[in-house]
Amino acid sequence: MVSATGDRQRALYHFDNHPVKWVRVTGVVVAVDEFKGKKVYTVDDSSGMCIECTAIAPPPPPTTDAPTLPPHLNQIASLMHVQTAAKKPADDKNKAKGDGKISEGKVVPSVLSPAVPWEEVDVGTVVKVKARVNNYWDTIQLEVVKIEVLRCTDQEVRCWNEVAAFKREVLSGPWVVSKEEEERCRRVRERELRHARKGRVERQGGGNGAAAGVEERRKRKEAERREVERREEDARRRKAREEKLKAKEKMKRYSSLAVLKAAKGKYDALGI
């Protein structure tokens, strides 16, 4: 069995050119390891190599520590319980029947909820395992979907015959895909690629639009800053012109100031 890793996270295993989804192993349990949330059964199928089968264990039942009561209080509580049980209406019985029907419904086993007789499987038990192939730290493991206990040798031999017939009738021949199935798979794959490409383009377009919005806001702030600086410069120039005009008017009005200004700096050394 070889693996081919595609776009998916999980490797796709093949037997010749047959894609493999489930495998079945028949053998004896030689070791049982318990970990948090799972059990690992090591199965020897007489092929010269043991295989680890991991099964997700059910959660332990909740433990409720009931407080201890004195004997006389226990007697009173038991009497009250008997009276309450005698007064239960008939609809509670019907409800209990309905709940039993729901609980008796068949649950489809899967990797997350495997069908395993936990109390019966132990070292030395002959089992038939249906599982999914997994690679854990470069070690091939089987993720258990269902475990059946084989009670006698006849059941074990029957499983061997089924495996041999399946290999002879199915796996020995090449796996051929019809033209219709091939065309359907091609259309599905092209549709997936088209949707992925469209989503990527939309994300890129959204990114470009956001960048353009940021650039537009930056340009707007820069223009506002330049406008404020221009107005401040105009105000300074206007104030300087007004001060210059006021000085000229003052010189015209007082001629002595004009004479002092013209002679300023010429006779400073003489103290005049």
Coordinates of C-alpha atoms in Angstrom, one line a residue:
M1 CA 0.0 0.0 0.0
V2 CA 1.4 3.4 -1.0
S3 CA 0.3 6.9 -0.1
A4 CA -0.1 9.9 -2.4
T5 CA -0.5 13.3 -0.7
G6 CA -2.7 15.7 -2.6
D7 CA -4.2 19.0 -1.7
R8 CA -5.9 17.6 1.3
Q9 CA -4.2 17.3 4.7
R10 CA -4.7 13.5 4.9
A11 CA -2.7 11.2 2.6
L12 CA -4.6 9.1 0.1
Y13 CA -3.5 5.4 0.2
H14 CA -3.6 3.0 -2.8
F15 CA -3.4 -0.7 -3.3
D16 CA -2.0 -0.9 -6.9
N17 CA -4.3 1.8 -8.4
H18 CA -7.2 1.2 -6.1
P19 CA -7.8 4.1 -3.6
V20 CA -8.2 2.8 -0.1
K21 CA -10.6 4.3 2.4
W22 CA -11.1 1.5 4.9
V23 CA -9.0 -1.6 5.8
R24 CA -9.9 -4.7 7.8
V25 CA -7.5 -6.6 10.0
T26 CA -8.2 -10.0 11.7
G27 CA -5.9 -11.1 14.4
V28 CA -5.2 -11.5 18.1
V29 CA -4.7 -8.7 20.5
V30 CA -1.1 -8.9 21.9
A31 CA -1.0 -5.6 23.8
V32 CA -3.4 -2.9 25.2
D33 CA -2.2 0.6 26.1
E34 CA -4.4 3.2 27.7
F35 CA -3.9 6.9 27.2
K36 CA -6.0 9.9 28.0
G37 CA -9.1 9.7 25.8
K38 CA -8.1 6.7 23.7
K39 CA -6.9 3.0 23.8
V40 CA -4.3 1.5 21.6
Y41 CA -4.7 -2.2 20.7
T42 CA -1.7 -3.9 19.1
V43 CA -3.0 -6.7 16.8
D44 CA -1.0 -9.5 15.3
D45 CA -2.5 -10.8 12.1
S46 CA 0.1 -13.5 11.4
S47 CA 1.6 -11.4 8.5
G48 CA 4.9 -11.0 10.3
M49 CA 4.2 -7.5 11.5
C50 CA 2.0 -6.1 14.3
I51 CA -0.2 -3.1 13.7
E52 CA -1.4 -0.5 16.3
C53 CA -5.2 0.2 16.3
T54 CA -6.2 3.4 18.1
A55 CA -9.7 3.8 19.4
I56 CA -11.2 6.9 20.9
A57 CA -12.5 5.9 24.3
P58 CA -15.8 7.1 25.7
P59 CA -15.7 9.6 28.6
P60 CA -15.8 8.0 32.0
P61 CA -19.1 8.2 33.8
P62 CA -19.5 11.1 36.2
T63 CA -18.9 10.3 39.8
T64 CA -21.2 11.9 42.4
D65 CA -20.1 11.8 46.0
A66 CA -23.4 11.7 47.9
P67 CA -23.1 13.2 51.4
T68 CA -23.5 10.7 54.3
L69 CA -26.6 11.1 56.4
P70 CA -27.4 9.9 59.9
P71 CA -29.5 6.6 60.0
H72 CA -32.7 8.3 61.1
L73 CA -32.5 10.8 58.2
N74 CA -31.9 8.0 55.8
Q75 CA -35.1 6.3 57.0
I76 CA -37.1 9.5 56.5
A77 CA -35.6 10.0 53.0
S78 CA -36.4 6.4 52.0
L79 CA -40.1 6.9 53.1
M80 CA -40.4 10.1 51.2
H81 CA -38.9 8.4 48.1
V82 CA -41.5 5.6 48.3
Q83 CA -44.3 8.1 48.6
T84 CA -43.1 10.1 45.6
A85 CA -42.7 7.0 43.5
A86 CA -46.3 6.0 44.3
K87 CA -47.6 9.3 43.2
K88 CA -45.9 9.4 39.8
P89 CA -48.5 9.9 36.9
A90 CA -48.8 7.5 34.0
D91 CA -47.5 10.1 31.5
D92 CA -44.0 9.8 33.1
K93 CA -44.1 6.1 32.2
N94 CA -45.0 6.9 28.6
K95 CA -42.2 9.5 28.6
A96 CA -39.7 6.9 29.9
K97 CA -40.8 4.5 27.1
G98 CA -40.3 7.2 24.5
D99 CA -36.8 7.9 25.9
G100 CA -36.0 4.2 25.7
K101 CA -36.9 4.1 22.0
I102 CA -34.7 7.0 21.3
S103 CA -31.8 5.5 23.2
E104 CA -32.2 2.2 21.5
G105 CA -31.7 3.8 18.0
K106 CA -28.7 2.6 16.1
V107 CA -25.7 4.8 16.0
V108 CA -23.5 4.7 12.9
P109 CA -19.9 4.0 14.0
S110 CA -17.2 6.3 13.0
V111 CA -13.6 7.2 13.9
L112 CA -14.9 9.7 16.5
S113 CA -17.4 7.3 18.0
P114 CA -16.2 3.7 17.3
A115 CA -18.2 0.6 18.0
V116 CA -16.0 -1.3 20.4
P117 CA -16.9 -3.9 23.1
W118 CA -14.6 -2.3 25.6
E119 CA -15.1 -4.9 28.4
E120 CA -14.5 -7.9 26.1
V121 CA -11.4 -6.8 24.2
D122 CA -8.2 -7.7 26.1
V123 CA -4.9 -9.4 25.5
G124 CA -5.5 -12.8 23.8
T125 CA -8.8 -11.8 22.2
V126 CA -9.3 -12.6 18.5
V127 CA -10.8 -9.5 16.8
K128 CA -11.9 -8.2 13.4
V129 CA -11.1 -4.6 13.0
K130 CA -12.5 -2.1 10.5
A131 CA -10.4 1.1 10.5
R132 CA -8.9 4.0 8.6
V133 CA -5.2 4.2 7.8
N134 CA -3.3 7.0 9.5
N135 CA 0.3 8.1 9.7
Y136 CA 1.4 9.0 13.2
W137 CA 5.0 10.2 13.6
D138 CA 6.1 8.3 10.5
T139 CA 4.4 5.1 11.9
I140 CA 1.4 3.5 10.2
Q141 CA -1.6 3.2 12.6
L142 CA -5.2 2.3 12.2
E143 CA -8.0 4.5 13.5
V144 CA -10.7 2.1 14.7
V145 CA -14.2 2.4 13.4
K146 CA -15.5 -1.0 14.5
I147 CA -14.2 -4.0 16.4
E148 CA -15.9 -7.4 16.5
V149 CA -14.9 -10.2 18.8
L150 CA -14.5 -13.6 17.0
R151 CA -15.8 -16.3 19.3
C152 CA -14.5 -19.3 17.5
T153 CA -12.1 -20.5 14.8
D154 CA -14.8 -20.8 12.2
Q155 CA -15.5 -17.1 12.4
E156 CA -11.8 -16.4 12.0
V157 CA -11.5 -18.7 9.0
R158 CA -14.6 -17.1 7.4
C159 CA -13.0 -13.7 7.7
W160 CA -9.8 -15.0 6.0
N161 CA -11.9 -16.4 3.1
E162 CA -13.7 -13.1 2.7
V163 CA -10.4 -11.2 2.5
A164 CA -9.0 -13.6 0.0
A165 CA -12.1 -13.4 -2.2
F166 CA -12.1 -9.6 -2.0
K167 CA -8.4 -9.5 -3.1
R168 CA -9.0 -12.0 -5.9
E169 CA -12.2 -10.4 -7.3
V170 CA -11.7 -6.7 -6.7
L171 CA -8.1 -5.7 -5.9
S172 CA -6.4 -8.0 -8.4
G173 CA -8.0 -6.2 -11.3
P174 CA -7.2 -2.6 -12.3
W175 CA -9.5 0.1 -11.0
V176 CA -11.2 1.6 -14.0
V177 CA -13.2 4.9 -14.0
S178 CA -16.0 5.3 -16.5
K179 CA -16.0 8.2 -18.9
E180 CA -19.1 9.6 -17.3
E181 CA -17.6 9.4 -13.8
E182 CA -14.3 10.9 -15.0
E183 CA -16.1 13.8 -16.7
R184 CA -18.2 14.4 -13.6
C185 CA -15.1 14.5 -11.3
R186 CA -13.3 16.8 -13.8
R187 CA -16.3 19.3 -13.7
V188 CA -16.4 19.2 -9.9
R189 CA -12.7 19.9 -9.7
E190 CA -12.8 22.7 -12.2
R191 CA -15.7 24.3 -10.3
E192 CA -13.7 24.1 -7.1
L193 CA -10.7 25.7 -8.7
R194 CA -12.8 28.4 -10.3
H195 CA -14.4 29.3 -7.0
A196 CA -11.1 29.3 -5.3
R197 CA -9.6 31.6 -8.0
K198 CA -12.6 33.9 -7.8
G199 CA -12.3 34.2 -4.0
R200 CA -8.6 34.9 -4.3
V201 CA -9.2 37.7 -6.9
E202 CA -11.9 39.2 -4.7
R203 CA -9.6 39.2 -1.7
Q204 CA -6.8 40.8 -3.7
G205 CA -9.3 43.4 -5.1
G206 CA -10.5 44.2 -1.6
G207 CA -6.9 44.6 -0.5
N208 CA -6.2 47.0 -3.5
G209 CA -9.3 48.9 -2.7
A210 CA -8.3 49.3 0.9
A211 CA -4.8 50.5 -0.1
A212 CA -6.3 53.0 -2.5
G213 CA -8.5 54.3 0.2
V214 CA -5.5 54.8 2.5
E215 CA -3.6 56.6 -0.2
E216 CA -6.6 58.8 -0.9
R217 CA -6.9 59.8 2.7
R218 CA -3.2 60.5 2.9
K219 CA -3.4 62.8 -0.1
R220 CA -6.4 64.6 1.3
K221 CA -4.6 65.2 4.6
E222 CA -1.5 66.4 2.8
A223 CA -3.6 68.9 0.7
E224 CA -5.2 70.2 3.9
R225 CA -1.9 70.7 5.6
R226 CA -0.5 72.6 2.5
E227 CA -3.7 74.8 2.5
V228 CA -3.2 75.7 6.2
E229 CA 0.5 76.5 5.6
R230 CA -0.4 78.7 2.6
R231 CA -3.0 80.6 4.7
E232 CA -0.6 81.2 7.5
E233 CA 2.1 82.5 5.0
D234 CA -0.5 84.9 3.4
A235 CA -1.4 86.2 6.9
R236 CA 2.2 86.8 7.7
R237 CA 2.8 88.7 4.4
R238 CA -0.3 90.7 4.8
K239 CA 0.7 91.7 8.4
A240 CA 4.2 92.7 7.2
R241 CA 2.7 94.9 4.4
E242 CA 0.4 96.5 6.8
E243 CA 3.2 97.3 9.3
K244 CA 5.3 98.7 6.5
L245 CA 2.4 101.0 5.3
K246 CA 1.8 102.2 8.9
A247 CA 5.5 103.0 9.2
K248 CA 5.5 105.1 6.0
E249 CA 2.4 107.0 7.1
K250 CA 4.0 107.7 10.4
M251 CA 7.1 109.1 8.7
K252 CA 5.0 111.3 6.5
R253 CA 3.1 112.6 9.4
Y254 CA 6.2 113.3 11.6
S255 CA 9.1 114.6 9.5
S256 CA 11.5 114.7 12.5
L257 CA 11.3 110.9 12.7
A258 CA 12.4 110.7 9.0
V259 CA 15.4 112.8 9.8
L260 CA 16.3 110.7 12.8
K261 CA 16.0 107.5 10.8
A262 CA 18.2 108.9 8.0
A263 CA 20.9 110.0 10.5
K264 CA 20.7 106.9 12.6
G265 CA 24.0 105.1 13.0
K266 CA 26.2 107.9 11.6
Y267 CA 26.9 109.7 14.8
D268 CA 26.6 107.0 17.4
A269 CA 30.3 107.0 18.2
L270 CA 30.1 110.7 19.1
G271 CA 27.1 110.2 21.3
I272 CA 24.8 112.5 19.3

